[in-house]
Amino acid sequence: MRMKYRYDITMHEFSILSSDNRMVRSFRRLVIPLIAVFCLQTPLATAQSDIPSLGDTARGELTPVAEYQLGKEIMVQVRSDPAYVNDPVLTEYLTNLGNRLVSADPQIRGELANDFSFFAIRDATLNAFALPGGFIGVHTGLLLATQSESELASVLSHEIGHVSQRHIARMLSQQRQDILIPIAATVLAILAAQAGGDAAGAVMMGGQGYAIQKQINFTRDAEKEADRVGFSILKGAGFDTTGMTSFFQRMQTATRTYSDAPSPYLRTHPLTSERIADIEARVRREPYRQHADDLDFYLMRAKARLVQDDSAPALQKAAAMFEEQIKSGSRLYMAAGNYGLALIALQRKEPAKARTYLQQVKKTVGEAAARQSLALDSLTVEILLASGQTADAVREARAATVRFPSSRALAHQYANALYAAKRYDEAAKYLRKQVQMYRDDATLQRQLAKVYDAQGKKALMHMALAESYALSGAYTAALEQLNLARKAGDVTFYDQSVIDAREREWKAIVKENLKERS
Ligand SMILES: [Zn+2]
C-alpha cells in the first residue's frame, strides 16, 4: 500500500494517508455533503454585515454561543455520515477520557461552561480534529497508533487546547475581516484539508490564496499554543507527559517509513522539530510520572480495529493479530486479544464462542479489574442477548447500570434487554425516567418509541419519534411525526397540548434557521 505524508495547514498537524484507502474515501463522502449543505446556506457573496448573528462585532470574533451553534450544526451532518462511529461503548470511552482532561482545569470550559463531546471517525489515517464549540473527533487510525493511554490523552489535550483558546473562532473572524470568506466554507476547508481530499482544493480555490496564507501563519502560533495548553492539561489530569513526545516521535517514524515522496513543505519546514523541541523541554522539566493505563484503553483499540474495517478479509487479519497478542504474555494485550476475538465471534453470530473468549478476558485480568470495565459489562450483556438469554441479560444489565450509573451505553443496553425480554411496562417506565434526566439523548427517545410501538400506543410512539428527530436536528421529520401523533386514534387531550406546544417551539426554530440563512 502506497502511503503518502501530508502536512496541512489546518488545526491539526499530521495525517498519513493512503490514497487508495476506502476509509479515506468514506471521510471524503463526509466532507462533500457538508460542503453542499453550507454552500446552500451561506451564499459566497455574503457580506460581513449580513451575518451578525454569528459574530460579536465589538470583539470581532464569533461569540461562544454562535461557535457552539455552528459546531452543533456541523455535528448533525457528521453524525449521519457512515464514517461517524456509532459505537456507544467506544464513544463513551473517548468521552470519559476527554472529560477527565477537560476537568483538569475549570477554565477550559470557557464562559458557557459547555460540555465537550468526543467521537471516533472510521478512518485509517492518523488524525484528530476539533470543530467549533468543543466537538473533538479522533480517527480510528490514530487510536490504533497510540501505544499508551497517555499518548492518546496527549492528542486529545492538544485538541482541547485549540478549543479552550478559541482558535477556530479567532481564525474564522480573521478570515472574515480580510476577505469575507464565509464562515461555514472555512470550517469546511478545515475538514476537507484534514481529510486530505480533493475537496480541500475545491473549497480553497477562487482567489482565496491570501487568506489561506494568513491561516497558515495563524495556525503555527495556534499549534504552539495548543501544545502548551495541552501539556498543562495532560499534566493536570495526572497523565505521563512523556506521552506527548513519544507520540510525536511515533508519527515521525511512521512518516519516514511510509512516505515515498514527502511534500516540499515538510522537507523545508522546521515546524515539526521545533514543536518537538519545545515539548521535550517541557517534559524534561517535569519529574517522571507513571500512569497506569485503563484496561478499557486496550479493549477499545481492539474494537477500533474491527470498527475501522469489518470486511471479511480484514476480520481475518484482525483475528490473526489478536491471536498473536494472546501469545505475547502481556496481561493487557492478552485481554485485548481475547476481547477482539469475542467481538469477531459475536459478529459471526457465534455467541457461545464469544462467551468463551470473554471468560478468558476475565480470567486474564481477574474479577476485580473486570468489574471496573464498562466494555466488559457491555459485552457480557450483548452476548446474553445474542444467546437469547433475555432474563439473564436484564439482570446483568441492571447490575452494570448500578456499577456505572452515569453510563449512557449501559442505560441504552438495559432498556434493550428489557425490550428483548418483552418487559415493555418496565422498559417504558425506565426510559421515561431517563429522558427526564438526559434531555438531549436521541437514542432514549428512539428506544421509547419502539417500546410504545410494542405496547400499541400509537400517539405516544409518534411523539417519542418526533423528539428523537428534533434532537438530531431533523425538525421537518419531527413535525411530520407530530401530525401523525395528532391523527392517532389513541391521542389524549393531554397529548394534544404537548403536541401543540412542541409544534410551536419547533416551527419557531425552523423559521429562525431559515431567517439566518436567507
Ligand atoms: Zn493542532
Coordinates of C-alpha atoms and ligand atoms in Angstrom, one line a residue:
M1 CA 0.0 0.0 0.0
R2 CA 1.4 3.3 -1.0
M3 CA 1.4 5.8 1.8
K4 CA 1.7 9.5 1.4
Y5 CA 2.5 12.0 4.0
R6 CA 0.8 15.4 4.1
Y7 CA 1.4 18.3 6.3
D8 CA -1.6 20.5 6.0
I9 CA -2.5 24.0 7.1
T10 CA -5.3 23.3 9.4
M11 CA -6.0 23.0 13.1
H12 CA -4.2 19.6 13.3
E13 CA -0.8 18.6 12.3
F14 CA -0.2 15.1 10.9
S15 CA -2.0 13.0 8.6
I16 CA -0.7 9.9 7.0
L17 CA -2.9 8.5 4.4
S18 CA -3.1 6.1 1.6
S19 CA -4.9 7.4 -1.4
D20 CA -6.4 4.1 -2.3
N21 CA -7.9 3.5 1.1
R22 CA -11.6 3.1 1.3
M23 CA -11.6 4.8 4.7
V24 CA -10.2 8.0 3.2
R25 CA -12.9 7.9 0.6
S26 CA -15.5 7.5 3.3
F27 CA -14.3 10.6 5.0
R28 CA -14.5 12.4 1.7
R29 CA -18.0 11.4 1.5
L30 CA -18.5 13.0 4.8
V31 CA -16.9 16.2 3.7
I32 CA -18.6 16.7 0.4
P33 CA -22.2 16.6 1.7
L34 CA -21.1 19.2 4.3
I35 CA -19.9 21.5 1.6
A36 CA -23.2 21.1 -0.3
V37 CA -25.1 22.0 2.9
F38 CA -23.1 25.0 3.7
C39 CA -23.0 26.3 0.2
L40 CA -26.7 26.3 0.1
Q41 CA -26.9 28.0 3.4
T42 CA -24.2 30.6 3.0
P43 CA -24.0 32.3 -0.3
L44 CA -20.4 33.1 -1.2
A45 CA -21.2 36.8 -1.6
T46 CA -22.4 37.2 1.9
A47 CA -21.1 40.4 3.3
Q48 CA -19.9 40.8 6.9
S49 CA -22.9 42.8 7.8
D50 CA -25.3 40.1 6.7
I51 CA -24.1 37.6 9.3
P52 CA -24.3 39.5 12.6
S53 CA -25.9 36.6 14.3
L54 CA -22.6 34.6 14.1
G55 CA -20.3 37.2 15.4
D56 CA -19.8 39.8 18.1
T57 CA -18.7 42.8 16.2
A58 CA -17.4 44.5 19.3
R59 CA -14.9 41.8 19.8
G60 CA -14.6 40.9 16.2
E61 CA -14.9 37.2 16.7
L62 CA -17.5 34.5 16.9
T63 CA -19.4 34.6 20.2
P64 CA -19.1 31.4 22.2
V65 CA -22.9 30.8 21.6
A66 CA -22.5 31.2 17.9
E67 CA -19.5 29.0 17.9
Y68 CA -21.3 26.2 19.7
Q69 CA -24.3 26.5 17.4
L70 CA -22.0 26.2 14.4
G71 CA -20.4 23.1 15.9
K72 CA -23.8 21.6 16.6
E73 CA -24.9 22.1 13.1
I74 CA -21.8 20.5 11.7
M75 CA -22.3 17.6 14.1
V76 CA -25.8 16.9 12.7
Q77 CA -24.1 16.2 9.4
V78 CA -21.2 14.3 10.9
R79 CA -23.5 12.0 12.9
S80 CA -25.5 11.0 9.9
D81 CA -22.4 10.0 7.9
P82 CA -21.2 6.4 7.6
A83 CA -17.7 7.5 8.7
Y84 CA -19.1 8.5 12.1
V85 CA -18.5 5.6 14.5
N86 CA -21.8 5.0 16.2
D87 CA -20.5 2.6 18.8
P88 CA -21.8 3.7 22.3
V89 CA -19.0 2.0 24.2
L90 CA -16.2 3.4 22.2
T91 CA -17.8 6.9 22.2
E92 CA -18.2 6.7 26.0
Y93 CA -14.6 5.6 26.5
L94 CA -13.4 8.7 24.5
T95 CA -15.9 10.9 26.3
N96 CA -14.8 9.8 29.7
L97 CA -11.1 10.1 28.9
G98 CA -11.7 13.5 27.3
N99 CA -13.7 14.8 30.2
R100 CA -11.1 13.7 32.7
L101 CA -8.8 16.0 30.8
V102 CA -11.3 18.9 30.5
S103 CA -11.9 18.7 34.2
A104 CA -8.2 19.2 34.9
D105 CA -8.7 23.0 34.7
P106 CA -12.1 24.7 35.4
Q107 CA -11.1 27.5 33.0
I108 CA -11.2 25.1 30.0
R109 CA -14.9 25.0 29.6
G110 CA -15.0 28.8 29.0
E111 CA -17.7 31.2 29.7
L112 CA -20.5 28.9 28.5
A113 CA -19.3 26.0 30.7
N114 CA -20.2 23.7 27.8
D115 CA -19.6 20.0 27.9
F116 CA -17.1 18.8 25.3
S117 CA -18.1 15.9 23.0
F118 CA -15.7 13.3 21.8
F119 CA -16.3 10.8 19.0
A120 CA -14.5 8.5 16.6
I121 CA -14.3 8.6 12.8
R122 CA -13.8 5.5 10.8
D123 CA -10.6 6.4 9.0
A124 CA -7.2 4.7 8.9
T125 CA -5.2 7.9 8.7
L126 CA -3.5 9.4 11.8
N127 CA -5.6 12.4 12.7
A128 CA -7.7 14.2 15.3
F129 CA -9.5 17.5 14.9
A130 CA -11.6 20.0 16.8
L131 CA -14.7 21.5 15.5
P132 CA -16.1 24.9 16.8
G133 CA -17.8 24.5 20.1
G134 CA -15.8 21.7 21.6
F135 CA -16.6 18.7 19.4
I136 CA -13.5 16.6 19.1
G137 CA -13.1 13.8 16.6
V138 CA -10.4 11.1 16.6
H139 CA -9.7 8.8 13.7
T140 CA -9.7 5.1 14.4
G141 CA -6.2 5.0 12.8
L142 CA -4.9 7.4 15.4
L143 CA -6.4 5.4 18.2
L144 CA -4.7 2.3 16.9
A145 CA -1.3 4.1 16.5
T146 CA -1.2 5.2 20.2
Q147 CA 0.7 2.8 22.4
S148 CA -0.5 4.1 25.8
E149 CA -3.4 6.0 27.3
S150 CA -1.1 9.0 27.9
E151 CA -0.3 9.2 24.2
L152 CA -4.0 9.2 23.3
A153 CA -4.6 11.7 26.1
S154 CA -1.8 14.0 24.7
V155 CA -3.6 14.2 21.3
L156 CA -6.9 14.9 22.9
S157 CA -5.3 17.6 25.2
H158 CA -3.8 19.3 22.2
E159 CA -7.2 19.5 20.5
I160 CA -8.9 20.6 23.8
G161 CA -6.2 23.3 23.8
H162 CA -7.4 24.6 20.4
V163 CA -10.9 24.8 21.7
S164 CA -10.2 26.4 25.0
Q165 CA -8.0 29.1 23.3
R166 CA -10.9 29.6 20.9
H167 CA -8.5 29.2 17.9
I168 CA -11.2 28.4 15.5
A169 CA -13.4 31.4 16.4
R170 CA -10.3 33.6 16.2
M171 CA -9.2 32.2 12.9
L172 CA -12.7 32.5 11.4
S173 CA -13.0 36.1 12.4
Q174 CA -9.6 37.0 11.0
Q175 CA -10.7 35.5 7.7
R176 CA -13.9 37.4 7.8
Q177 CA -12.2 40.8 8.3
D178 CA -9.9 40.2 5.5
I179 CA -11.8 39.0 2.5
L180 CA -15.0 37.8 4.0
I181 CA -14.7 34.1 3.4
P182 CA -18.0 32.7 4.5
I183 CA -17.5 31.1 7.9
A184 CA -19.0 27.8 7.1
A185 CA -16.9 27.4 3.9
T186 CA -13.8 28.0 6.0
V187 CA -14.8 25.4 8.5
L188 CA -15.3 23.0 5.6
A189 CA -11.9 23.8 4.3
I190 CA -10.5 22.8 7.6
L191 CA -12.4 19.5 7.5
A192 CA -11.6 18.9 3.9
A193 CA -7.9 19.6 4.2
Q194 CA -7.8 17.3 7.2
A195 CA -9.3 14.5 5.1
G196 CA -6.6 15.3 2.6
G197 CA -9.2 15.1 0.0
D198 CA -9.6 17.0 -3.3
A199 CA -12.5 18.7 -1.6
A200 CA -10.0 20.9 0.2
G201 CA -8.7 22.3 -3.1
A202 CA -12.2 22.8 -4.3
V203 CA -13.1 24.9 -1.4
M204 CA -9.9 26.9 -1.2
M205 CA -9.7 27.9 -4.9
G206 CA -11.1 31.0 -6.3
G207 CA -8.7 33.8 -5.3
Q208 CA -8.6 33.0 -1.6
G209 CA -4.9 32.2 -1.6
Y210 CA -4.1 35.2 0.5
A211 CA -6.5 34.2 3.3
I212 CA -5.1 30.7 3.3
Q213 CA -1.6 32.1 3.7
K214 CA -2.8 34.1 6.6
Q215 CA -4.4 31.0 8.1
I216 CA -1.0 29.2 7.9
N217 CA 0.7 31.9 9.9
F218 CA -2.0 32.0 12.4
T219 CA -2.0 28.2 12.7
R220 CA 1.7 28.0 13.5
D221 CA 1.1 30.1 16.6
A222 CA -2.1 28.3 17.4
E223 CA -0.2 24.9 17.2
K224 CA 2.4 26.1 19.7
E225 CA -0.3 27.5 22.0
A226 CA -2.3 24.3 21.7
D227 CA 0.8 22.3 22.6
R228 CA 1.5 24.5 25.6
V229 CA -2.1 24.3 26.9
G230 CA -2.4 20.7 26.0
F231 CA 0.7 19.9 28.0
S232 CA -0.6 21.6 31.1
I233 CA -3.9 19.8 30.8
L234 CA -2.1 16.4 30.4
K235 CA -0.1 17.1 33.5
G236 CA -3.0 18.4 35.5
A237 CA -5.0 15.3 34.8
G238 CA -2.2 13.1 36.0
F239 CA -1.1 11.5 32.8
D240 CA 2.5 10.7 31.9
T241 CA 3.6 13.8 30.0
T242 CA 6.3 11.9 28.0
G243 CA 3.2 10.5 26.1
M244 CA 3.3 13.8 24.2
T245 CA 6.8 13.4 22.9
S246 CA 6.6 9.6 22.3
F247 CA 3.5 10.1 20.1
F248 CA 5.2 12.9 18.1
Q249 CA 8.1 10.5 17.6
R250 CA 5.9 7.7 16.6
M251 CA 4.3 9.9 13.9
Q252 CA 7.7 11.0 12.6
T253 CA 8.8 7.3 12.4
A254 CA 5.6 6.4 10.6
T255 CA 6.3 9.3 8.2
R256 CA 9.9 8.1 7.4
T257 CA 8.7 4.6 7.0
Y258 CA 5.8 5.2 4.7
S259 CA 6.4 8.4 2.7
D260 CA 7.8 7.8 -0.8
A261 CA 7.5 11.5 -1.6
P262 CA 7.5 13.8 1.3
S263 CA 6.0 17.1 0.4
P264 CA 8.4 20.0 -0.2
Y265 CA 6.6 21.9 2.5
L266 CA 7.5 19.2 5.0
R267 CA 11.2 19.0 3.9
T268 CA 11.8 22.7 4.2
H269 CA 9.6 23.3 7.2
P270 CA 11.2 23.4 10.6
L271 CA 7.9 23.5 12.4
T272 CA 7.8 19.8 13.5
S273 CA 11.3 19.6 15.0
E274 CA 10.7 23.0 16.7
R275 CA 7.5 21.8 18.2
I276 CA 9.1 18.6 19.4
A277 CA 11.9 20.5 20.9
D278 CA 9.5 22.8 22.7
I279 CA 7.6 19.9 24.2
E280 CA 10.7 17.9 25.0
A281 CA 12.0 20.9 27.0
R282 CA 8.7 21.0 29.0
V283 CA 8.8 17.2 29.6
R284 CA 12.4 17.4 30.9
R285 CA 11.4 20.0 33.5
E286 CA 8.8 17.6 35.0
P287 CA 9.5 14.7 37.3
Y288 CA 8.6 11.4 35.6
R289 CA 5.2 10.3 36.5
Q290 CA 3.9 6.8 35.7
H291 CA 0.3 6.4 34.6
A292 CA -1.4 3.1 34.9
D293 CA -3.4 2.6 31.7
D294 CA -7.0 1.7 31.9
L295 CA -7.9 -1.9 30.8
D296 CA -10.5 -0.3 28.5
F297 CA -7.9 1.6 26.6
Y298 CA -6.6 -1.7 25.3
L299 CA -10.0 -3.2 24.7
M300 CA -11.1 -0.1 22.8
R301 CA -8.1 -0.3 20.5
A302 CA -9.2 -3.9 19.7
K303 CA -12.7 -2.6 19.0
A304 CA -11.4 0.3 16.8
R305 CA -9.5 -2.2 14.6
L306 CA -12.8 -4.0 13.9
V307 CA -14.8 -0.8 13.5
Q308 CA -12.3 0.6 11.1
D309 CA -12.7 -2.2 8.6
D310 CA -15.2 -5.0 9.1
S311 CA -14.8 -6.6 5.7
A312 CA -14.3 -10.4 5.8
P313 CA -10.6 -10.3 4.9
A314 CA -10.0 -7.5 7.4
L315 CA -11.7 -9.5 10.2
Q316 CA -9.5 -12.5 9.3
K317 CA -6.4 -10.4 9.5
A318 CA -7.5 -8.9 12.8
A319 CA -8.2 -12.3 14.2
A320 CA -4.7 -13.4 13.4
M321 CA -3.3 -10.3 15.1
F322 CA -5.5 -10.9 18.2
E323 CA -4.1 -14.5 18.3
E324 CA -0.6 -13.0 18.3
Q325 CA -1.5 -10.7 21.1
I326 CA -2.7 -13.6 23.2
K327 CA 0.7 -15.3 22.8
S328 CA 2.5 -12.1 23.8
G329 CA 2.4 -12.9 27.5
S330 CA 1.5 -9.3 28.4
R331 CA -1.6 -9.3 30.5
L332 CA -3.3 -6.3 28.9
Y333 CA -2.6 -7.4 25.4
M334 CA -3.8 -10.9 26.1
A335 CA -7.1 -9.4 27.4
A336 CA -7.4 -7.2 24.4
G337 CA -6.7 -10.2 22.0
N338 CA -9.5 -12.3 23.6
Y339 CA -11.8 -9.3 23.7
G340 CA -11.3 -8.7 20.0
L341 CA -11.9 -12.4 19.2
A342 CA -15.1 -12.3 21.3
L343 CA -16.3 -9.3 19.2
I344 CA -15.5 -11.2 16.0
A345 CA -17.4 -14.2 17.2
L346 CA -20.4 -12.1 18.0
Q347 CA -20.2 -10.5 14.6
R348 CA -20.2 -14.0 13.1
K349 CA -23.3 -14.9 15.2
E350 CA -21.4 -17.4 17.4
P351 CA -22.3 -16.2 20.9
A352 CA -21.1 -19.4 22.6
K353 CA -17.6 -18.9 21.2
A354 CA -17.8 -15.2 22.2
R355 CA -18.6 -16.2 25.7
T356 CA -15.5 -18.5 25.9
Y357 CA -13.3 -15.6 24.8
L358 CA -15.0 -13.3 27.3
Q359 CA -14.3 -15.7 30.1
Q360 CA -10.6 -15.7 29.0
V361 CA -10.5 -12.0 29.3
K362 CA -12.0 -12.1 32.8
K363 CA -9.6 -14.8 33.8
T364 CA -6.6 -12.9 32.5
V365 CA -7.4 -9.6 34.3
G366 CA -9.1 -11.0 37.4
E367 CA -12.6 -10.5 38.7
A368 CA -11.9 -7.2 40.4
A369 CA -10.5 -5.5 37.3
A370 CA -13.2 -7.0 35.1
R371 CA -15.9 -5.4 37.3
Q372 CA -14.3 -2.0 36.7
S373 CA -14.5 -2.3 32.9
L374 CA -17.5 -0.8 31.3
A375 CA -16.5 -2.5 28.0
L376 CA -16.7 -6.0 29.6
D377 CA -20.0 -5.3 31.3
S378 CA -21.4 -4.2 28.0
L379 CA -20.0 -7.2 26.1
T380 CA -21.5 -9.6 28.8
V381 CA -25.0 -8.2 28.2
E382 CA -24.5 -8.3 24.4
I383 CA -23.5 -11.9 24.5
L384 CA -26.5 -12.9 26.7
L385 CA -28.9 -11.0 24.3
A386 CA -27.3 -12.7 21.3
S387 CA -27.8 -16.1 23.0
G388 CA -31.5 -15.3 23.7
Q389 CA -30.9 -15.4 27.5
T390 CA -33.0 -12.3 28.0
A391 CA -33.7 -12.7 31.7
D392 CA -30.0 -13.0 32.4
A393 CA -29.3 -10.1 30.1
V394 CA -31.8 -7.9 32.1
R395 CA -30.2 -8.9 35.4
E396 CA -26.6 -8.3 34.2
A397 CA -27.5 -5.0 32.6
R398 CA -29.2 -3.8 35.7
A399 CA -26.2 -4.7 37.8
A400 CA -24.0 -2.9 35.3
T401 CA -26.1 0.3 35.4
V402 CA -25.6 0.3 39.2
R403 CA -21.8 -0.1 38.8
F404 CA -21.8 2.7 36.1
P405 CA -24.7 4.9 37.0
S406 CA -23.8 7.7 34.5
S407 CA -23.1 5.4 31.6
R408 CA -25.2 6.1 28.6
A409 CA -24.2 3.0 26.7
L410 CA -25.3 0.7 29.6
A411 CA -28.6 2.6 30.1
H412 CA -29.4 2.0 26.5
Q413 CA -28.4 -1.6 26.8
Y414 CA -30.6 -2.1 29.9
A415 CA -33.6 -0.7 28.0
N416 CA -32.7 -3.0 25.1
A417 CA -32.6 -6.0 27.4
L418 CA -36.0 -5.1 28.9
Y419 CA -37.4 -4.8 25.4
A420 CA -35.9 -8.1 24.3
A421 CA -37.4 -9.8 27.4
K422 CA -40.8 -8.2 26.4
R423 CA -41.0 -6.4 29.7
Y424 CA -42.5 -3.3 28.0
D425 CA -44.0 -1.7 31.0
E426 CA -40.8 -1.7 32.9
A427 CA -38.9 -0.5 29.8
A428 CA -41.3 2.4 29.3
K429 CA -41.0 3.4 33.0
Y430 CA -37.3 3.2 32.9
L431 CA -37.0 5.1 29.7
R432 CA -39.4 7.9 30.7
K433 CA -37.3 8.5 33.8
Q434 CA -34.1 8.5 31.7
V435 CA -35.4 11.1 29.2
Q436 CA -36.2 13.4 32.1
M437 CA -32.6 13.2 33.2
Y438 CA -30.9 13.2 29.8
R439 CA -33.0 15.5 27.7
D440 CA -30.5 15.5 24.8
D441 CA -30.4 11.8 24.3
A442 CA -32.0 10.9 20.9
T443 CA -31.3 7.2 21.4
L444 CA -33.5 7.1 24.5
Q445 CA -36.4 8.6 22.6
R446 CA -36.0 6.1 19.7
Q447 CA -36.0 3.3 22.2
L448 CA -39.1 4.7 23.9
A449 CA -40.8 4.9 20.5
K450 CA -40.0 1.2 19.9
V451 CA -41.4 0.2 23.3
Y452 CA -44.6 2.3 22.8
D453 CA -45.0 0.6 19.4
A454 CA -44.8 -2.8 21.1
Q455 CA -47.4 -1.7 23.6
G456 CA -49.6 -0.5 20.7
K457 CA -49.5 3.1 21.9
K458 CA -49.6 4.9 18.6
A459 CA -49.8 8.6 19.6
L460 CA -47.0 8.2 22.2
M461 CA -44.9 6.3 19.7
H462 CA -45.1 9.2 17.2
M463 CA -44.4 11.7 19.9
A464 CA -41.3 9.9 21.0
L465 CA -40.1 9.6 17.4
A466 CA -40.7 13.3 16.9
E467 CA -38.5 14.1 19.9
S468 CA -35.7 11.8 18.6
Y469 CA -35.8 13.6 15.2
A470 CA -35.8 17.0 16.7
L471 CA -32.8 16.1 18.9
S472 CA -31.0 15.1 15.7
G473 CA -31.8 18.4 14.2
A474 CA -34.3 17.0 11.7
Y475 CA -37.2 19.3 12.5
T476 CA -39.2 18.7 9.4
A477 CA -39.4 15.0 10.1
A478 CA -40.2 15.8 13.7
L479 CA -43.1 18.0 12.7
E480 CA -44.4 15.2 10.5
Q481 CA -44.4 12.8 13.4
L482 CA -46.4 15.3 15.5
N483 CA -49.0 15.3 12.8
L484 CA -49.2 11.6 12.8
A485 CA -49.5 11.6 16.6
R486 CA -52.3 14.1 16.4
K487 CA -54.2 11.8 14.0
A488 CA -53.6 8.6 16.0
G489 CA -56.8 7.1 17.4
D490 CA -55.4 6.9 21.0
V491 CA -54.3 10.5 21.3
T492 CA -55.4 12.1 24.6
F493 CA -56.3 15.6 25.5
Y494 CA -53.1 15.9 27.4
D495 CA -51.0 14.6 24.5
Q496 CA -52.7 17.2 22.2
S497 CA -51.5 20.1 24.4
V498 CA -47.9 18.6 24.5
I499 CA -48.1 18.3 20.7
D500 CA -49.3 21.9 20.2
A501 CA -46.5 23.2 22.5
R502 CA -43.8 21.2 20.7
E503 CA -45.1 22.2 17.3
R504 CA -45.0 26.0 18.2
E505 CA -41.4 25.5 19.6
W506 CA -40.0 23.6 16.6
K507 CA -41.7 25.8 14.0
A508 CA -40.1 28.8 15.6
I509 CA -36.7 27.1 15.4
V510 CA -37.2 26.2 11.7
K511 CA -38.3 29.8 11.0
E512 CA -35.3 31.2 12.8
N513 CA -32.9 28.9 10.9
L514 CA -34.4 30.0 7.6
K515 CA -34.0 33.6 8.5
E516 CA -30.4 33.2 9.4
R517 CA -29.7 31.5 6.1
S518 CA -31.6 33.8 3.8
Ligands
ZN1 ZN -3.2 21.4 16.4

